[in-house]
Structures are given as C-alpha cells and as structure tokens.
Coordinates of C-alpha atoms in Angstrom, one line a residue:
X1 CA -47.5 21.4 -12.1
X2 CA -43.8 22.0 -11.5
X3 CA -42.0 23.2 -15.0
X4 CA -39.5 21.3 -16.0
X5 CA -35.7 22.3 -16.5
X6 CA -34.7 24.4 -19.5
X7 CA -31.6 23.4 -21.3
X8 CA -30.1 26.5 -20.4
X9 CA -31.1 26.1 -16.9
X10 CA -28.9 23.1 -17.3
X11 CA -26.2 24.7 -18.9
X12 CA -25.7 26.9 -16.3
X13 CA -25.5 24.1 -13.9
X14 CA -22.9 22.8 -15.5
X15 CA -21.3 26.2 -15.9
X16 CA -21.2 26.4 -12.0
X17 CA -19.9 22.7 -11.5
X18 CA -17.3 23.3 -13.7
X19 CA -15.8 26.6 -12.3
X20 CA -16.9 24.4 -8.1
X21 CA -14.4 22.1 -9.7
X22 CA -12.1 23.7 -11.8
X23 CA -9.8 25.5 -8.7
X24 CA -9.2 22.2 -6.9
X25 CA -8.6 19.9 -9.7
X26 CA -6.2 22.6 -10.9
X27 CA -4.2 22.5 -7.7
X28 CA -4.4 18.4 -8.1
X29 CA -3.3 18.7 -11.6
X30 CA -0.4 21.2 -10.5
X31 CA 0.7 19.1 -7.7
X32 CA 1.1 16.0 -10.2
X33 CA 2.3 18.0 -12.8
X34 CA 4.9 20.0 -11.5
X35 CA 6.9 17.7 -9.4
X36 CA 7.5 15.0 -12.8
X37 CA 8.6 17.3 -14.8
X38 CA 10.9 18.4 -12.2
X39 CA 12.2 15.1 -11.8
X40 CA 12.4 15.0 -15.4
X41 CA 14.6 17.7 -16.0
X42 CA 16.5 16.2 -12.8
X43 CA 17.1 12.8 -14.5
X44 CA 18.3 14.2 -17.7
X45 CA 21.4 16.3 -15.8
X46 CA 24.5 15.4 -13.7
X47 CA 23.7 16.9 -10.3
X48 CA 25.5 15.9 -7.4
X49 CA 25.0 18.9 -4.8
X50 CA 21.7 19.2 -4.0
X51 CA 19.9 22.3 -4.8
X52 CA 22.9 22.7 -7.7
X53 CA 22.4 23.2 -11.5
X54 CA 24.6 20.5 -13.3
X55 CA 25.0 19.6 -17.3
X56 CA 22.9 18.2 -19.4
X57 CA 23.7 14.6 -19.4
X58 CA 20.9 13.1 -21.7
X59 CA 19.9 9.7 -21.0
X60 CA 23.1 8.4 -19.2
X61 CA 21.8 8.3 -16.1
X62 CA 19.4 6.2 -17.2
X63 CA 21.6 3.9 -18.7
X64 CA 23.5 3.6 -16.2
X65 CA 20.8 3.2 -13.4
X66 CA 19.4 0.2 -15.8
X67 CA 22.4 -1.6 -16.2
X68 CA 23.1 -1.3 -12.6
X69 CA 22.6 -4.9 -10.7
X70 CA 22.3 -2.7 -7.0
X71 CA 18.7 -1.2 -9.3
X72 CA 17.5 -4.4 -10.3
X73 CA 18.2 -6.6 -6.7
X74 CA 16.1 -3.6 -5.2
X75 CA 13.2 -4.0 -7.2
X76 CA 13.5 -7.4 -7.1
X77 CA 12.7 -6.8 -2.9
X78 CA 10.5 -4.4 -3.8
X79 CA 8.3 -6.8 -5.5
X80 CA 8.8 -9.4 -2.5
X81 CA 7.4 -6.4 -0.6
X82 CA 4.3 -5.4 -2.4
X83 CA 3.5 -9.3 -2.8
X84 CA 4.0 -10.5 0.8
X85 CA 1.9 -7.0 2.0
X86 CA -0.8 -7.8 -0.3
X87 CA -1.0 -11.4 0.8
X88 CA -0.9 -10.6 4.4
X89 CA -2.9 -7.7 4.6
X90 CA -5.8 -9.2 2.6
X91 CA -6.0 -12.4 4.6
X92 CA -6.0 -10.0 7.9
X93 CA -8.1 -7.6 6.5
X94 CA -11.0 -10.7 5.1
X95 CA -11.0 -12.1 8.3
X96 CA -11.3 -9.4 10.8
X97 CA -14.2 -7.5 8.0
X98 CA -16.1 -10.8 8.5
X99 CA -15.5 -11.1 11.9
X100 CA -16.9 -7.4 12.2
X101 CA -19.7 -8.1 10.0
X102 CA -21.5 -10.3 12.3
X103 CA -23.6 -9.3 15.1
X104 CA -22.4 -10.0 18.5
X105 CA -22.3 -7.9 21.7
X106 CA -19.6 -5.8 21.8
X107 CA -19.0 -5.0 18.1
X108 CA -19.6 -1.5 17.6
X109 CA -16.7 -0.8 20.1
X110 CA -14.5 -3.3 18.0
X111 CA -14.9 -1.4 15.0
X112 CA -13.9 1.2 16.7
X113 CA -11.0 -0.1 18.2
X114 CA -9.6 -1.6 15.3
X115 CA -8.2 1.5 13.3
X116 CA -6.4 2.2 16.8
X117 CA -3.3 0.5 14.8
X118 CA -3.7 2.6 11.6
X119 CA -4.1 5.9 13.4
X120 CA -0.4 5.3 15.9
X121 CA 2.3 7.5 14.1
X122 CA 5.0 5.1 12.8
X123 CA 7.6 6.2 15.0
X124 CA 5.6 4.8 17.8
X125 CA 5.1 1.5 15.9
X126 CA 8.8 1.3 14.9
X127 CA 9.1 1.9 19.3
X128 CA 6.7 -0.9 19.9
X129 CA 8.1 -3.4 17.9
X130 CA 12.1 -3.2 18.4
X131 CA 11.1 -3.8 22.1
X132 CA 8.6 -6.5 21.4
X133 CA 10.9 -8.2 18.8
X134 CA 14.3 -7.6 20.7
X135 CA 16.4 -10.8 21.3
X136 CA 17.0 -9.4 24.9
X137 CA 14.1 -8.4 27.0
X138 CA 11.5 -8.6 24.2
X139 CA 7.9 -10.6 24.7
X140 CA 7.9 -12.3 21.2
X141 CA 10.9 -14.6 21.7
X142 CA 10.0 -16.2 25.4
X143 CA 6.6 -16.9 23.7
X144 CA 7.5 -18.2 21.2
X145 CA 9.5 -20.3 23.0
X146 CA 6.8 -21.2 25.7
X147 CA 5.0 -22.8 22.9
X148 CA 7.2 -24.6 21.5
X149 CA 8.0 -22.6 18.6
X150 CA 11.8 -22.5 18.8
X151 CA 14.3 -23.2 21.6
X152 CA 16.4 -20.2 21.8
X153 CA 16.0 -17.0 21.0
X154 CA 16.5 -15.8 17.4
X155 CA 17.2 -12.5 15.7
X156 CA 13.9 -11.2 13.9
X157 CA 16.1 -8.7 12.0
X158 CA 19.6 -10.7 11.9
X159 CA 19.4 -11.8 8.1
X160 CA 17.7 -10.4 5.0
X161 CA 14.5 -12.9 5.2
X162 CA 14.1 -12.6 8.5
X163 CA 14.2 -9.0 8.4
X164 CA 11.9 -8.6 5.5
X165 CA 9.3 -11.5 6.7
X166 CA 9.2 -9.1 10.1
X167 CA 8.9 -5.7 7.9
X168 CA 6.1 -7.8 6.1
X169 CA 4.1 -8.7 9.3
X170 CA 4.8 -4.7 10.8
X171 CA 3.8 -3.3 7.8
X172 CA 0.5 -5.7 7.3
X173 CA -0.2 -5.3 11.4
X174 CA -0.4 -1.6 10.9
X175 CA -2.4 -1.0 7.7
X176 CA -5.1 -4.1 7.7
X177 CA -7.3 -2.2 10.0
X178 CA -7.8 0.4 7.1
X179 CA -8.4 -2.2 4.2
X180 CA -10.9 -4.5 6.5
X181 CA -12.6 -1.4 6.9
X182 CA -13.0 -0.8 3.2
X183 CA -13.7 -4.2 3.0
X184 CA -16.8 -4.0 5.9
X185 CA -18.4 -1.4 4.3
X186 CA -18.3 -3.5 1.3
X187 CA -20.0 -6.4 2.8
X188 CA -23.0 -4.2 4.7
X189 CA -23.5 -3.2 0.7
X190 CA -24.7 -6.5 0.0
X191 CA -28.5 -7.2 0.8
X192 CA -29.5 -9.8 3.3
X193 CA -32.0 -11.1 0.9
X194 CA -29.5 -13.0 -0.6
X195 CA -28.2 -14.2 1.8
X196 CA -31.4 -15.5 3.5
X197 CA -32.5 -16.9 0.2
X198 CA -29.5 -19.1 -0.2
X199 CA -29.3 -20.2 3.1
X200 CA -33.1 -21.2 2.4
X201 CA -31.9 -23.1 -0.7
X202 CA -29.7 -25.0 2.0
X203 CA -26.4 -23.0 1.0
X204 CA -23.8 -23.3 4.0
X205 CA -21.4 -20.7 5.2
X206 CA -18.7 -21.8 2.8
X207 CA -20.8 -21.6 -0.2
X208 CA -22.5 -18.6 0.8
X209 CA -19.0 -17.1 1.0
X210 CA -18.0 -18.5 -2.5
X211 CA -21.5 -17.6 -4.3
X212 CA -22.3 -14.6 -3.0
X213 CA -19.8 -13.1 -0.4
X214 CA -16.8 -13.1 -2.8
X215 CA -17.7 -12.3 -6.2
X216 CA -19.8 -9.1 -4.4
X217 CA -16.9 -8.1 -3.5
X218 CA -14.3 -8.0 -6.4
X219 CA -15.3 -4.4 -7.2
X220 CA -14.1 -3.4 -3.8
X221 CA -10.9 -5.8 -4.0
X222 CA -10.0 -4.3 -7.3
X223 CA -9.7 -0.9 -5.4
X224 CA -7.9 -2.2 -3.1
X225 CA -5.4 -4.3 -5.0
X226 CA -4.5 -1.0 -7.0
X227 CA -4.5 1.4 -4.3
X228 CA -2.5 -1.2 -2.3
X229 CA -0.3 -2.5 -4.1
X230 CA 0.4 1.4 -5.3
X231 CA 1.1 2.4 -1.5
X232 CA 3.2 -0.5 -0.5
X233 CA 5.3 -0.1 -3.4
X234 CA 6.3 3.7 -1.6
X235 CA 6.2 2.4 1.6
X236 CA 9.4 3.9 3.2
X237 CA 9.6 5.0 6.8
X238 CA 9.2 2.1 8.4
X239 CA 11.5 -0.2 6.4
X240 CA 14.1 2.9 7.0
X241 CA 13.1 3.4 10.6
X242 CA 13.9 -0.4 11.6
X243 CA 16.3 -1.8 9.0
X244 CA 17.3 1.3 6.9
X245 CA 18.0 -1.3 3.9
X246 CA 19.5 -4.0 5.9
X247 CA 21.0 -6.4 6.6
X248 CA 23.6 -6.7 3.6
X249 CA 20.7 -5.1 1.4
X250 CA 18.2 -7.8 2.3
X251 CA 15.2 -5.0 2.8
X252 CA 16.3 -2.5 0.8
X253 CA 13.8 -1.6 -1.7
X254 CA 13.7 0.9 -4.0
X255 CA 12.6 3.9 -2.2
X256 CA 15.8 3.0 -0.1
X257 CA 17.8 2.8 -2.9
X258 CA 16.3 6.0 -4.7
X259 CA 17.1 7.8 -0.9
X260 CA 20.1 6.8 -0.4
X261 CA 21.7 7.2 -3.9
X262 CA 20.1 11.1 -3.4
X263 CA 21.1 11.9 0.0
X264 CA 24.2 9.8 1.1
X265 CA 25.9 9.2 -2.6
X266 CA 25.0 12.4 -3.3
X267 CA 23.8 11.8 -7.0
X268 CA 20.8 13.5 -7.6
X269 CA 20.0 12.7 -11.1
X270 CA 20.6 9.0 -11.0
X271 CA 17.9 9.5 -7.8
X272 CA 15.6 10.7 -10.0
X273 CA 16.0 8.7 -13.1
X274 CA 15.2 5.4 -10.7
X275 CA 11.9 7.3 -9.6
X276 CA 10.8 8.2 -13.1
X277 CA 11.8 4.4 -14.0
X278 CA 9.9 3.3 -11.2
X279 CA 6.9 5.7 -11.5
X280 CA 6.3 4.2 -15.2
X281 CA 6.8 0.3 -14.0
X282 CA 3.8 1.5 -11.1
X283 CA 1.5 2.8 -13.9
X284 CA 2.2 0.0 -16.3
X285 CA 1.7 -2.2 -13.1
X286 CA -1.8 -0.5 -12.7
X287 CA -2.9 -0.6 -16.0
X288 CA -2.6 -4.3 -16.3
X289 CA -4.1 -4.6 -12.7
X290 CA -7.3 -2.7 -13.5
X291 CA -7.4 -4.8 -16.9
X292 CA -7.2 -8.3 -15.4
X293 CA -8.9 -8.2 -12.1
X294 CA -11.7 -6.1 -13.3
X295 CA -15.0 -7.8 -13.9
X296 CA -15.4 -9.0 -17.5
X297 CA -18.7 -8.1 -19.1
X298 CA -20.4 -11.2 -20.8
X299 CA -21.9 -10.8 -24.1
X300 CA -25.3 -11.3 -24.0

C-alpha cells in the first residue's frame, strides 16, 4: 500500500513552488513596478528635454492635461477605436471560429493559414494596404466600382471617418485570426453530447447556437473582451504608420497624442501625466468589464 503524503512532505512542495516561482514573478513585478513609478515621478515635474531632470511641478500637469480639449477629443477617438475593433474583430473572429469548427476537407490547412495575417510584421501590412487602398493604382477602388459600390474613386484616408473606419477594418483584418483562434479552442471545449442531444430534441442550428453555443462561450469572450479591449486601447504603430493622427486629428488617439506631446512638443511630463491618466481609466475600464460580463452565480 502506497503511504500517503506527510504534511511536511507537502510543505516542502510548496517551499519549492514558491522559490520555481518567486524569480519570474519578481522580474514581472519589477517590470510593472518600475516603469509607473517612473512615470510618476515624470508626471509630477516640468521636463521638457528628454533624459533632463526638471522641477517639481506637483499636480499642474495634470491640471492642465485635464482641462485640455486636444486630451479629451483624443480619448474621445480612442474610444471610437476600441469600440469599432471590438465590434469588428468579434464578428470576424465568430464567424471564421465556426467556420473552422466544422469538418470539411481542407480544414486543418485553414487553420493553419489563418494566423498568416497575425504573424506579417506591421510594416508589411501598413505596405499592403496603402497600395491596395491607394486612389491611383490600388485594387479596392476599381472593385468597388465594378460592383457597383461607388462611381469614382474615393480617398479611404482623405477625411477623419474615412480614415478611422479604414484603420478599423486594418486593424480588425490583422488581429481576428488570433481571437477566432481563442475562440476555436473554445468551441472544441464544448462536448458533442450536447449538441447531439439537442439536435435530437429537434433544436436547429440557430437555437443550438443561442442554447448552447453562446452562453459556453462567455468565459472565453470575457477574456477576450478584457484583453482586447486592453490591447486596442495601445494600439499605435499602425494608426502612426498610415495616418500618424490624421487627417485634421480625425485618428489621433491617445497613444498619438501621449507621442507626440513627448517627442515633437517636447513636454515630457505632460506625456506622462496623460499615460498615468489613461493607465487608471484602462483599469477602472477593466474592473467594471470583468464585473458586468462575468457570469452571475444564481442563488440556489
């Protein structure tokens, strides 16, 4: 007969896990830690030369940043952002996971094939897309035009909605591959049982969706939604890549703003005050995420 564990057997266990883990959430801690209070102690000074010591200014740049309408009309597009990528890249990313969920020849290689659009540097997408979306010599506009769409060509990034709806669909193009993959691995965790059983009971595709499909899912939304909505929010290479802001401000959101009031206006601690500001609105803004879409226990 096998002995069982002693308790100190299992404190030592734990002894071990604890120092396994203790060195690499450290370095996590130090790496989180480190850089806010830096930009802290950068918000609370008046530095305008980068890498420069200035005075303690207290909280005027904050006041200043806050009653500042360029702050607030760039988090205003920043939410248009985060919404119109969440939108998109969860209707894309539904679709093509239960598209990918089904059996049909060929679908092992389109899995594969599907992160190719994740995986291309963004440099390479920016490329891709100023040709395909160029007034002159692009492929979008005499297609569009074939079918009817419009009549002449238009300019995709000429004026602020325009530019931002294009950003939108970039943006969701590249990064849906990775959420329907979260999303298919999600789906293959639900048993067929159910499914089989409901279809039994005469349940159709729709109401399988709705019954089962959907609610199984929510755990794996919720992650998403957070994560997403968290990495959107920071998104800014490609918005600087093809619009750097423009035009007239129409897509500059507040990673722009935060860049260029650092690096071109040269004022440092106004740069970082708007990241602090903006790094508490994201917490606060995944605190009440994780409170309202998170399954609800019922009493019993």
């Amino acid at each position: 007969m096998a002995s069982k564990p002693t308790s100190s057997g299992r404190g030592s266990d734990g002894r071990v896990a604890f120092l396994l883990l203790a060195l690499p959430l450290g370095l996590l801690a130090a790496t989180l830690i480190v850089p806010m209070i830096s930009a802290i102690n950068i918000s609370l000074r008046d530095i305008r030369v980068i890498g420069s010591d200035g005075p303690f200014a207290g909280l005027d740049n904050y006041a200043r940043v806050l009653t500042d309408g360029t702050f607030w009309h760039a988090l205003g597009i920043s939410v248009v952002w985060v919404v119109g990528n969440a939108v998109v890249q969860t209707i894309l990313a539904l679709t093509a996971a239960l598209v990918l969920n089904e059996k049909f020849p060929g679908v092992r290689v389109a899995r594969v094939w599907i992160i190719l659009t994740w995986i291309i540097p963004t440099v390479v997408v920016v490329i891709i897309w100023r040709w395909l979306l160029s007034p002159s010599g692009g492929m979008v506009n005499p297609l569009l035009i074939q079918l009817g769409i419009i009549d002449r060509p238009m300019g995709f990034f000429a004026s602020g909605p325009a530019a931002m709806t294009s950003l939108i669909l970039i943006n969701s193009w590249r990064w849906f591959p990775f959420v329907a993959i979260m999303l298919l691995a999600g789906l293959q965790r639900i048993p067929g049982d159910i499914y089989e059983a409901a279809a039994v009971d005469g349940a159709g595709a729709v109401a399988r969706f709705r019954a089962i499909t959907w609610p199984l899912l929510q755990p794996t939304l919720l992650v998403l939604t957070v994560m997403g909505t968290l990495l959107s929010f920071n998104v800014f290479d490609i918005i600087w890549l093809l619009t750097a802001g423009g035009p007239a401000g129409g897509t500059e959101t507040l990673p722009v703003l935060i860049y260029e009031t650092a690096f071109k206006a040269y004022r440092m601690g106004d740069a970082a005050a708007m990241s602090v500001v903006a790094s508490v609105l994201m917490i606060g803004l995944a605190l009440v995420l994780l409170d309202r879409l998170a399954p609800k226990e019922t009493g019993r």
